[in-house]
mmCIF file with all atom_site columns, C-alpha atoms in Angstrom:
data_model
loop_
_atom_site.group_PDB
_atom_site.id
_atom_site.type_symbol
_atom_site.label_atom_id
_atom_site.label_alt_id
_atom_site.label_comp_id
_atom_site.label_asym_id
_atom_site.label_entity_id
_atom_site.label_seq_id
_atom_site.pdbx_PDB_ins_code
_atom_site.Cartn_x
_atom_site.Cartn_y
_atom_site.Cartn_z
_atom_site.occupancy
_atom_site.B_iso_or_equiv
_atom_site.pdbx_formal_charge
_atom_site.auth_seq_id
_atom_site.auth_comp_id
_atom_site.auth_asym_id
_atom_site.auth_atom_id
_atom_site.pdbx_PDB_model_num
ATOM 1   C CA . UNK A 1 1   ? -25.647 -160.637 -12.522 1.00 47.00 ? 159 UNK A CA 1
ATOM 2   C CA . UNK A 1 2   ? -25.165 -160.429 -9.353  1.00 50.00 ? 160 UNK A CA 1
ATOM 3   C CA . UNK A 1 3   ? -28.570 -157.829 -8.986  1.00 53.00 ? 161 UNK A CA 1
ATOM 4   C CA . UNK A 1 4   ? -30.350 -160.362 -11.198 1.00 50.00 ? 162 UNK A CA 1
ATOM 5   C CA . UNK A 1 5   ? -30.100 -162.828 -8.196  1.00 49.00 ? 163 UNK A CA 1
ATOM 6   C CA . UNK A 1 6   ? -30.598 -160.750 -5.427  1.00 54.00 ? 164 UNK A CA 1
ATOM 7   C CA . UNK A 1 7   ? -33.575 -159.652 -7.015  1.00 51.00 ? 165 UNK A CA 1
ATOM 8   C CA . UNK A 1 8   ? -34.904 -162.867 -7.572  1.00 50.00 ? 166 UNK A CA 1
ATOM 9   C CA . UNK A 1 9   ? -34.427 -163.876 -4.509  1.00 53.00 ? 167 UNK A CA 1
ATOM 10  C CA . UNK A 1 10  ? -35.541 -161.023 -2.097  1.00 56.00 ? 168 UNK A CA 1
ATOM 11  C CA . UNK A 1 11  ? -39.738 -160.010 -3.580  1.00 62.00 ? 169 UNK A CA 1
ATOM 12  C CA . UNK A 1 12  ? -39.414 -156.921 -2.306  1.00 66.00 ? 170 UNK A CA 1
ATOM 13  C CA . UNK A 1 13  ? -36.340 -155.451 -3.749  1.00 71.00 ? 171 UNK A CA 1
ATOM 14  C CA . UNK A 1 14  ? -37.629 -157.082 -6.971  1.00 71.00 ? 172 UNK A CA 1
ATOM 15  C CA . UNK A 1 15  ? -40.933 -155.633 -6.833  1.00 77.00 ? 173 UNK A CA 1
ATOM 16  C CA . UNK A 1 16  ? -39.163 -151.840 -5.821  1.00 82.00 ? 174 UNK A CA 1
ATOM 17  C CA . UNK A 1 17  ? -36.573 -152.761 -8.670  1.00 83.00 ? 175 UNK A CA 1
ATOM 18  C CA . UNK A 1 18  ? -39.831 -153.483 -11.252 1.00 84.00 ? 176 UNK A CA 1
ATOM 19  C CA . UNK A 1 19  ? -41.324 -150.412 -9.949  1.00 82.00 ? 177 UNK A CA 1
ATOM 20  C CA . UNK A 1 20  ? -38.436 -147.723 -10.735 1.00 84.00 ? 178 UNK A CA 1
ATOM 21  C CA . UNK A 1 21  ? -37.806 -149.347 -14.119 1.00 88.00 ? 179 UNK A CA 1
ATOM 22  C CA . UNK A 1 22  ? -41.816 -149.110 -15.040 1.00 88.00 ? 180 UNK A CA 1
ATOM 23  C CA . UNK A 1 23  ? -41.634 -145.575 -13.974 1.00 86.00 ? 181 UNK A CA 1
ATOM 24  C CA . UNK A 1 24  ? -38.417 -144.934 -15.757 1.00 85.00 ? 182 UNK A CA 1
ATOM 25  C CA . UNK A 1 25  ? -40.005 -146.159 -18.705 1.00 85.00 ? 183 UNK A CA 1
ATOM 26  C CA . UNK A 1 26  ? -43.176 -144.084 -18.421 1.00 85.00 ? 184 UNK A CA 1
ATOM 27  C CA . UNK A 1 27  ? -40.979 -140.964 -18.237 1.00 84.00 ? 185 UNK A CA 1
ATOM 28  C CA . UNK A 1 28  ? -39.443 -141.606 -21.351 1.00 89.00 ? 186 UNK A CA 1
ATOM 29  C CA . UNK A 1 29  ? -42.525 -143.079 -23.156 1.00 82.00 ? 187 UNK A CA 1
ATOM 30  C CA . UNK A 1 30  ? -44.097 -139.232 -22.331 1.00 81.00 ? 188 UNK A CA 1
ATOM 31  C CA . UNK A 1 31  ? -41.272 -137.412 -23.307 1.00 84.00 ? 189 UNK A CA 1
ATOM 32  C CA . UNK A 1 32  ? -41.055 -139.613 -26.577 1.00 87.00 ? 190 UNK A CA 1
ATOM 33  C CA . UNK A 1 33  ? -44.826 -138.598 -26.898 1.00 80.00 ? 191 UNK A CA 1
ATOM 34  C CA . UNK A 1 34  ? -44.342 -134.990 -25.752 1.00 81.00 ? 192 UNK A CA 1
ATOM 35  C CA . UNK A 1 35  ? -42.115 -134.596 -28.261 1.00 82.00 ? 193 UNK A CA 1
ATOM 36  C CA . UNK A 1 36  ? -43.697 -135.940 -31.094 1.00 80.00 ? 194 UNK A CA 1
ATOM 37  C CA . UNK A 1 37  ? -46.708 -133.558 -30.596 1.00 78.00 ? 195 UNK A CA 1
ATOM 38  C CA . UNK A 1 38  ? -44.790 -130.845 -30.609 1.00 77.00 ? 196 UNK A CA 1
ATOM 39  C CA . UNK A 1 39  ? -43.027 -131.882 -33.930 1.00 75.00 ? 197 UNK A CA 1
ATOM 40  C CA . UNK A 1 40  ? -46.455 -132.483 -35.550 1.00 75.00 ? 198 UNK A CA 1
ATOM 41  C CA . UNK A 1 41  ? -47.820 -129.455 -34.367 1.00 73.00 ? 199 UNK A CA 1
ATOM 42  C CA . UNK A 1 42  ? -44.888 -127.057 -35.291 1.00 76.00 ? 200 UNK A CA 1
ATOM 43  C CA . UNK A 1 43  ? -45.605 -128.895 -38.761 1.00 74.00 ? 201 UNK A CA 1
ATOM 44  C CA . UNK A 1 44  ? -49.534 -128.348 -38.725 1.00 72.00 ? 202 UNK A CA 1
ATOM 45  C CA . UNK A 1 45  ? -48.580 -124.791 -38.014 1.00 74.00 ? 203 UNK A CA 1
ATOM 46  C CA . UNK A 1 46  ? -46.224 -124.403 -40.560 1.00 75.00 ? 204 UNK A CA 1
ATOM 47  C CA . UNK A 1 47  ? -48.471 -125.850 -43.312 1.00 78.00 ? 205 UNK A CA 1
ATOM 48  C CA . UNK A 1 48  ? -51.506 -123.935 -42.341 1.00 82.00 ? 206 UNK A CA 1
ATOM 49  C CA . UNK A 1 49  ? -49.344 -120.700 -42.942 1.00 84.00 ? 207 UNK A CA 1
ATOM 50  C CA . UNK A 1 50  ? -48.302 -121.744 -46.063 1.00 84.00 ? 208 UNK A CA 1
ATOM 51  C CA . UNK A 1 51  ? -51.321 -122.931 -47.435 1.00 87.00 ? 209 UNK A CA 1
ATOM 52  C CA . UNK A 1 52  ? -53.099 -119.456 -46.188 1.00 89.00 ? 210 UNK A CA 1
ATOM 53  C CA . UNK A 1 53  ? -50.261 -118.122 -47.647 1.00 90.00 ? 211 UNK A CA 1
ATOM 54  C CA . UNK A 1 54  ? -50.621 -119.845 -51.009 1.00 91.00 ? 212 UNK A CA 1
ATOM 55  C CA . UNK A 1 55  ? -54.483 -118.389 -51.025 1.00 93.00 ? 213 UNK A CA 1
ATOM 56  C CA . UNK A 1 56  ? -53.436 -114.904 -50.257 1.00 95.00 ? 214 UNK A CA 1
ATOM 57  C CA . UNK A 1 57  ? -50.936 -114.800 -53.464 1.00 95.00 ? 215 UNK A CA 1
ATOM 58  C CA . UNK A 1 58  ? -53.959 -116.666 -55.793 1.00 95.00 ? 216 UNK A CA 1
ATOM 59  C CA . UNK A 1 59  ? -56.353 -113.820 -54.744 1.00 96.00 ? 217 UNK A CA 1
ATOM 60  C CA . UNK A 1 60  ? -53.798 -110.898 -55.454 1.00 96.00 ? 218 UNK A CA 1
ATOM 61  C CA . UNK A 1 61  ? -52.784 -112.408 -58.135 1.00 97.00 ? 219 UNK A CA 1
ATOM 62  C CA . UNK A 1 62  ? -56.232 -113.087 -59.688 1.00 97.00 ? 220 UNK A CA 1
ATOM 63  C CA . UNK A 1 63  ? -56.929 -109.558 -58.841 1.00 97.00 ? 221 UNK A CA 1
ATOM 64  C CA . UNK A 1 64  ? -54.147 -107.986 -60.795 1.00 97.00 ? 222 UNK A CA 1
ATOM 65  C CA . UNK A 1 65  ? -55.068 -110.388 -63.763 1.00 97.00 ? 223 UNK A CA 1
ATOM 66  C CA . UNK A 1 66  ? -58.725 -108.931 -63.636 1.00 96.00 ? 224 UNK A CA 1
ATOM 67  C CA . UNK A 1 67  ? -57.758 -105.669 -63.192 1.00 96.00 ? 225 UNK A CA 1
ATOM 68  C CA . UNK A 1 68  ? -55.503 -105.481 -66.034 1.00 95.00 ? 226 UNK A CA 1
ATOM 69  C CA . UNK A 1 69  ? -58.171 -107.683 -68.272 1.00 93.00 ? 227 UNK A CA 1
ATOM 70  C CA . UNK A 1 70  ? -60.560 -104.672 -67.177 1.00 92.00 ? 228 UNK A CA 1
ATOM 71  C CA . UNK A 1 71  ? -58.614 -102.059 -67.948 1.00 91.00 ? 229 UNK A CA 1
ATOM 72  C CA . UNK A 1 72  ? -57.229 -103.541 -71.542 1.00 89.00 ? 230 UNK A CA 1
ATOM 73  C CA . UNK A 1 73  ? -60.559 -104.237 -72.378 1.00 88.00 ? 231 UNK A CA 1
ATOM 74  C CA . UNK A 1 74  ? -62.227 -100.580 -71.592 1.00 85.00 ? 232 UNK A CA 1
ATOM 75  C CA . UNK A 1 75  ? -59.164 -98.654  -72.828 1.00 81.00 ? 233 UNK A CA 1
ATOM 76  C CA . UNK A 1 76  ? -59.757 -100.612 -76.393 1.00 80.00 ? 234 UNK A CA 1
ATOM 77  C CA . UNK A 1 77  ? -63.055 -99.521  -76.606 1.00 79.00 ? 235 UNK A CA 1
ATOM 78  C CA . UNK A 1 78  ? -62.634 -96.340  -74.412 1.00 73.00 ? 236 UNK A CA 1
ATOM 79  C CA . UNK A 1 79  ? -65.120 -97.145  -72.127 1.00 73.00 ? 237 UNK A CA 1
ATOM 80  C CA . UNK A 1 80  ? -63.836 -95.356  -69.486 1.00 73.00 ? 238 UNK A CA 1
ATOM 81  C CA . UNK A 1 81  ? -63.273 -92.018  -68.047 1.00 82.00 ? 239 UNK A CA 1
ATOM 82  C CA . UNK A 1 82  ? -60.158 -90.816  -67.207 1.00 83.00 ? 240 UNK A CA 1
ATOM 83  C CA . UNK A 1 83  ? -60.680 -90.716  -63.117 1.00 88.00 ? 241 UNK A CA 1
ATOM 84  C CA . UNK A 1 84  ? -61.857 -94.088  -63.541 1.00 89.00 ? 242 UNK A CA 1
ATOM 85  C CA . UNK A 1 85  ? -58.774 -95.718  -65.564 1.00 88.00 ? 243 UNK A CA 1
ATOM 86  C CA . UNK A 1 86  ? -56.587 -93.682  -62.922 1.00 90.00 ? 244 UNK A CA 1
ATOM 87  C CA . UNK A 1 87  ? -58.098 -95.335  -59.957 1.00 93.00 ? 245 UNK A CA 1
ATOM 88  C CA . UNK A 1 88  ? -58.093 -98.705  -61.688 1.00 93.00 ? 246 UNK A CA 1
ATOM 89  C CA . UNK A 1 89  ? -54.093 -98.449  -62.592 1.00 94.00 ? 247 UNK A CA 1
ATOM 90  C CA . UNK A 1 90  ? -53.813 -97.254  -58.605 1.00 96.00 ? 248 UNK A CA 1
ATOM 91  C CA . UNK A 1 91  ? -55.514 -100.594 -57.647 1.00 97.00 ? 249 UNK A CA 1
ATOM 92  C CA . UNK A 1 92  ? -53.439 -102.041 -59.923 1.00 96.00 ? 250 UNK A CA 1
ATOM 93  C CA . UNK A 1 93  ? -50.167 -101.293 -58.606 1.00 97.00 ? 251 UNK A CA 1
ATOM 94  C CA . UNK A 1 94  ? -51.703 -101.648 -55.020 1.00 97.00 ? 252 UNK A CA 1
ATOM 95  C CA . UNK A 1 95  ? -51.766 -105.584 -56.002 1.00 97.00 ? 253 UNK A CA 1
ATOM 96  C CA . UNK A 1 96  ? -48.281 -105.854 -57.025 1.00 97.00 ? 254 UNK A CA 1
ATOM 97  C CA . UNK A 1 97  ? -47.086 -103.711 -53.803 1.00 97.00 ? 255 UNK A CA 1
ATOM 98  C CA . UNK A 1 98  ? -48.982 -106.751 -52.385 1.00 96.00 ? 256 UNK A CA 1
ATOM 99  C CA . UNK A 1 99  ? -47.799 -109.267 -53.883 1.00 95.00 ? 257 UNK A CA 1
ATOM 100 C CA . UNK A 1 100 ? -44.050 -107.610 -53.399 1.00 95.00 ? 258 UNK A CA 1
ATOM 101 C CA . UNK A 1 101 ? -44.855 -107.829 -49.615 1.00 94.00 ? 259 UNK A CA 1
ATOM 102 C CA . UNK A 1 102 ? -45.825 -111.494 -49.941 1.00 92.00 ? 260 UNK A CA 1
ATOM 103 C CA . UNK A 1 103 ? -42.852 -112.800 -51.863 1.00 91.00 ? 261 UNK A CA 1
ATOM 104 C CA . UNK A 1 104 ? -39.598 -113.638 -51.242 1.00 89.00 ? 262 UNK A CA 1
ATOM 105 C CA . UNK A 1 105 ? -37.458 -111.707 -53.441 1.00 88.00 ? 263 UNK A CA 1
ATOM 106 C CA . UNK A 1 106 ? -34.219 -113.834 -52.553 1.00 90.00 ? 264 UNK A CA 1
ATOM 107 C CA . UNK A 1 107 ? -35.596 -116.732 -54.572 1.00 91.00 ? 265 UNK A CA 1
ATOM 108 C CA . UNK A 1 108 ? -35.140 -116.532 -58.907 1.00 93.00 ? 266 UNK A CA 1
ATOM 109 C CA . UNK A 1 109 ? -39.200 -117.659 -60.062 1.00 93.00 ? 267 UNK A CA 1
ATOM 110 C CA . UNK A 1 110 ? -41.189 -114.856 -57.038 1.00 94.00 ? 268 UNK A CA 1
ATOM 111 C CA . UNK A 1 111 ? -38.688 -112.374 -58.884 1.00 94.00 ? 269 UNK A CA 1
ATOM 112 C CA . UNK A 1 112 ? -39.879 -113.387 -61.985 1.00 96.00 ? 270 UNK A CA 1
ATOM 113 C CA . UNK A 1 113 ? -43.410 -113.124 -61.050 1.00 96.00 ? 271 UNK A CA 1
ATOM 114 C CA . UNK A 1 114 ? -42.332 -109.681 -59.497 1.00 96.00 ? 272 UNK A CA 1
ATOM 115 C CA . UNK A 1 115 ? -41.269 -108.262 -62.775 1.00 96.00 ? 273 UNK A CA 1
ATOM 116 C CA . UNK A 1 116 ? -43.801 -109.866 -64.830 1.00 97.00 ? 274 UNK A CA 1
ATOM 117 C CA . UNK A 1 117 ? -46.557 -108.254 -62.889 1.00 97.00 ? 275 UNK A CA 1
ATOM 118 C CA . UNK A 1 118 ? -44.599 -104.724 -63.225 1.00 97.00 ? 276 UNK A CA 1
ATOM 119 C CA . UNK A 1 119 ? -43.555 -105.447 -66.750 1.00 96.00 ? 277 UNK A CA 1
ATOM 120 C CA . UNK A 1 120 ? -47.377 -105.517 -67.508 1.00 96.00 ? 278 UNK A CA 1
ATOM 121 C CA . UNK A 1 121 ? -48.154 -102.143 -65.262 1.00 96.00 ? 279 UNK A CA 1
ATOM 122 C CA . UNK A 1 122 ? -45.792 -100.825 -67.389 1.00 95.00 ? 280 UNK A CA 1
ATOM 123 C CA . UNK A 1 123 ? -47.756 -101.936 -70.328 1.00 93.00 ? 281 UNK A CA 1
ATOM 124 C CA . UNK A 1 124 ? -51.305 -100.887 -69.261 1.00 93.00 ? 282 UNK A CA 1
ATOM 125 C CA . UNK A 1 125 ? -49.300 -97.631  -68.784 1.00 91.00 ? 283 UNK A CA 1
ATOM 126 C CA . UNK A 1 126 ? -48.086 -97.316  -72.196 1.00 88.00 ? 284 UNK A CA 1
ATOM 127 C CA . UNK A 1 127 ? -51.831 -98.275  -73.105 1.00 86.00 ? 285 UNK A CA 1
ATOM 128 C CA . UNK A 1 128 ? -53.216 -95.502  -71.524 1.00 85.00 ? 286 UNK A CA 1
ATOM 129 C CA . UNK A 1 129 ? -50.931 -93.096  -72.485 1.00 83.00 ? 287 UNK A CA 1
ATOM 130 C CA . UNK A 1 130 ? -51.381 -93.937  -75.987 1.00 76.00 ? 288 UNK A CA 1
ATOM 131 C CA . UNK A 1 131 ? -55.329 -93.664  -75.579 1.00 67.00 ? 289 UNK A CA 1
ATOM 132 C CA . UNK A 1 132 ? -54.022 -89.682  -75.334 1.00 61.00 ? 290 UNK A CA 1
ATOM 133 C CA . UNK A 1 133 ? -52.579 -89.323  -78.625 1.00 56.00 ? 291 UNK A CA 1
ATOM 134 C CA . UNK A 1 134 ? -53.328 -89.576  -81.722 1.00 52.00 ? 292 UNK A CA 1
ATOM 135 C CA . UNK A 1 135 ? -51.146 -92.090  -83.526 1.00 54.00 ? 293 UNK A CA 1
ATOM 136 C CA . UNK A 1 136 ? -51.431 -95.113  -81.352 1.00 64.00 ? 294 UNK A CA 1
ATOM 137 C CA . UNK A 1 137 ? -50.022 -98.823  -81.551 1.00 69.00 ? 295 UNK A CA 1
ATOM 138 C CA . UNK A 1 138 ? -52.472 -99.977  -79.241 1.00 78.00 ? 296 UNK A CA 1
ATOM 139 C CA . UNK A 1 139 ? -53.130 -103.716 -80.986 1.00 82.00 ? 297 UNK A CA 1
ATOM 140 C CA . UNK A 1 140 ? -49.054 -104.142 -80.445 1.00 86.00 ? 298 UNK A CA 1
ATOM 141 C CA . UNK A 1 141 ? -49.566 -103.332 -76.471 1.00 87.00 ? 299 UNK A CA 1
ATOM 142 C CA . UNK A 1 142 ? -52.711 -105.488 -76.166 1.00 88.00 ? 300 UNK A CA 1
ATOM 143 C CA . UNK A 1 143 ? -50.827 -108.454 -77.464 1.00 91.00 ? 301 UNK A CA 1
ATOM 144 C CA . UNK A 1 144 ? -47.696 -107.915 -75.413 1.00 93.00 ? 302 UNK A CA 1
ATOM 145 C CA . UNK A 1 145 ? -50.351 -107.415 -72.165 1.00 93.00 ? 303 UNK A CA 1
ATOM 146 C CA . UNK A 1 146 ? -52.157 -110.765 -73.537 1.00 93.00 ? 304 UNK A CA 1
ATOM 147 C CA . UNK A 1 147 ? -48.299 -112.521 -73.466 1.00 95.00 ? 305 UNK A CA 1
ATOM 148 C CA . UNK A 1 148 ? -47.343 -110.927 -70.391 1.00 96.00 ? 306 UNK A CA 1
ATOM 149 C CA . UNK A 1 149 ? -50.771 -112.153 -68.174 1.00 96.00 ? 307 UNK A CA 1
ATOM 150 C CA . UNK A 1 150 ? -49.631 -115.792 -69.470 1.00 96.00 ? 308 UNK A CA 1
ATOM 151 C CA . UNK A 1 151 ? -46.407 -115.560 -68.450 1.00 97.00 ? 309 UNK A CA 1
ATOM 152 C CA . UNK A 1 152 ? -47.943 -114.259 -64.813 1.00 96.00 ? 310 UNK A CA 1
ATOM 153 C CA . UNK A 1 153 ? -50.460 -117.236 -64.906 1.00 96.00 ? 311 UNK A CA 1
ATOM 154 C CA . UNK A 1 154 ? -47.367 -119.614 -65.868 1.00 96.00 ? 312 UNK A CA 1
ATOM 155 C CA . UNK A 1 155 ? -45.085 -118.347 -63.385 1.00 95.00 ? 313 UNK A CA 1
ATOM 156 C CA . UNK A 1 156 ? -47.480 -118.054 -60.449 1.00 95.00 ? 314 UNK A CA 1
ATOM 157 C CA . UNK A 1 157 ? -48.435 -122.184 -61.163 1.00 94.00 ? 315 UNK A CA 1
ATOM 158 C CA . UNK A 1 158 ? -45.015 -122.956 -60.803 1.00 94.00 ? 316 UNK A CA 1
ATOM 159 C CA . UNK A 1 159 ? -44.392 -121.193 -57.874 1.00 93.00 ? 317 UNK A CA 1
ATOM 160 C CA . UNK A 1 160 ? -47.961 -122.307 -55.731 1.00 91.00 ? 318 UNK A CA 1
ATOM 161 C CA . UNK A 1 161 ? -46.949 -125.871 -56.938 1.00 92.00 ? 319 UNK A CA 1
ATOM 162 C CA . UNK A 1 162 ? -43.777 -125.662 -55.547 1.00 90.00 ? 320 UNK A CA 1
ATOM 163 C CA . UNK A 1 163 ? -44.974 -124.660 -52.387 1.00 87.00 ? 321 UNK A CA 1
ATOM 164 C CA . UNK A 1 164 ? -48.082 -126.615 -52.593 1.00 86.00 ? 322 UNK A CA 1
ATOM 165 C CA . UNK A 1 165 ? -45.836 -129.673 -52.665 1.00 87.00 ? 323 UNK A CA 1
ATOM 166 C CA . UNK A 1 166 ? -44.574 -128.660 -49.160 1.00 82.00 ? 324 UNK A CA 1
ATOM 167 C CA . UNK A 1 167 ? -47.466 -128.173 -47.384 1.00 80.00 ? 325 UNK A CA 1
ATOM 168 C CA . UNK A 1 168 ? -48.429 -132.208 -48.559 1.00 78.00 ? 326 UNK A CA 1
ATOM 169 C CA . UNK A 1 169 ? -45.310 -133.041 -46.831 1.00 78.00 ? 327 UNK A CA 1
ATOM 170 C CA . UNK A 1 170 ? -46.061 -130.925 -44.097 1.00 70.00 ? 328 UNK A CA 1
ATOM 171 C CA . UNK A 1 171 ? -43.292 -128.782 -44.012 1.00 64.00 ? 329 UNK A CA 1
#
């Protein structure tokens, strides 16, 4: 109270007073603002990746799905040469290396995805390798690929939802 007085009283102590408390206040008004610009950037950052992320997966992903609608589709009608199913089951299991590498394999639904998309490799190989013999079943394999690409389509929705949701929230 005592200050309160003194300050009052004496204009120039009041007006030195008034000075260190503006500037006190400035300090902490920029390292309020400092702060909050580095929050909302770390959070701009951090949904850019994951949206860029989320894009990366939809273009493997729709990749692999045309791939394996390809190679169904020529293998039915045996459209294709040998070399040329070959390299399109390599490309094939390039995409789910790549989707493997974009994943996180410690959560239940990207595992799911995982083995959906090598469940259906698996497939495409039993479809080829029945295009080799005589006796084939290939109408059964078609329809389990046919299941198999919804069940990728299903599973991948979920999953870029999920994560689309964060990147509205920004985190």
């Amino acid at each position: 109270m005592n200050c309160i007085i003194n300050c009052v009283t004496n204009s120039d102590e009041t007006s030195n007073y008034m000075a260190n408390i503006i500037s006190f206040l400035g300090v902490i008004v920029a390292c309020i603002a400092v702060c909050y610009s580095v929050a909302v950037a770390r959070m701009n950052i951090r949904s850019n990746s994951r949206q860029a992320w989320i894009n990366q997966l939809r273009s493997e992903l729709v990749e692999f799905l045309s791939i394996v609608s390809k190679l169904t589709k020529f293998l039915q009608n045996n459209h294709m040469s040998e070399p040329e199913v070959l390299n399109e089951y390599e490309m094939l299991l390039k995409k789910i290396q790549m989707v493997s590498l974009l994943i996180n394999k410690d959560k239940t639904p990207h595992t799911k995805l995982l083995n959906l998309l090598k469940d259906t490799a698996d497939l495409i190989s039993d479809l080829i390798n029945n295009n080799r013999s005589i006796f084939n079943n290939n109408q059964i394999i078609i329809q389990d690929i046919i299941s198999k690409k919804e069940e990728i389509i299903t599973s991948s929705q979920s999953i870029i939802k999920t994560e689309w949701e964060k990147v509205k929230i920004g985190k």
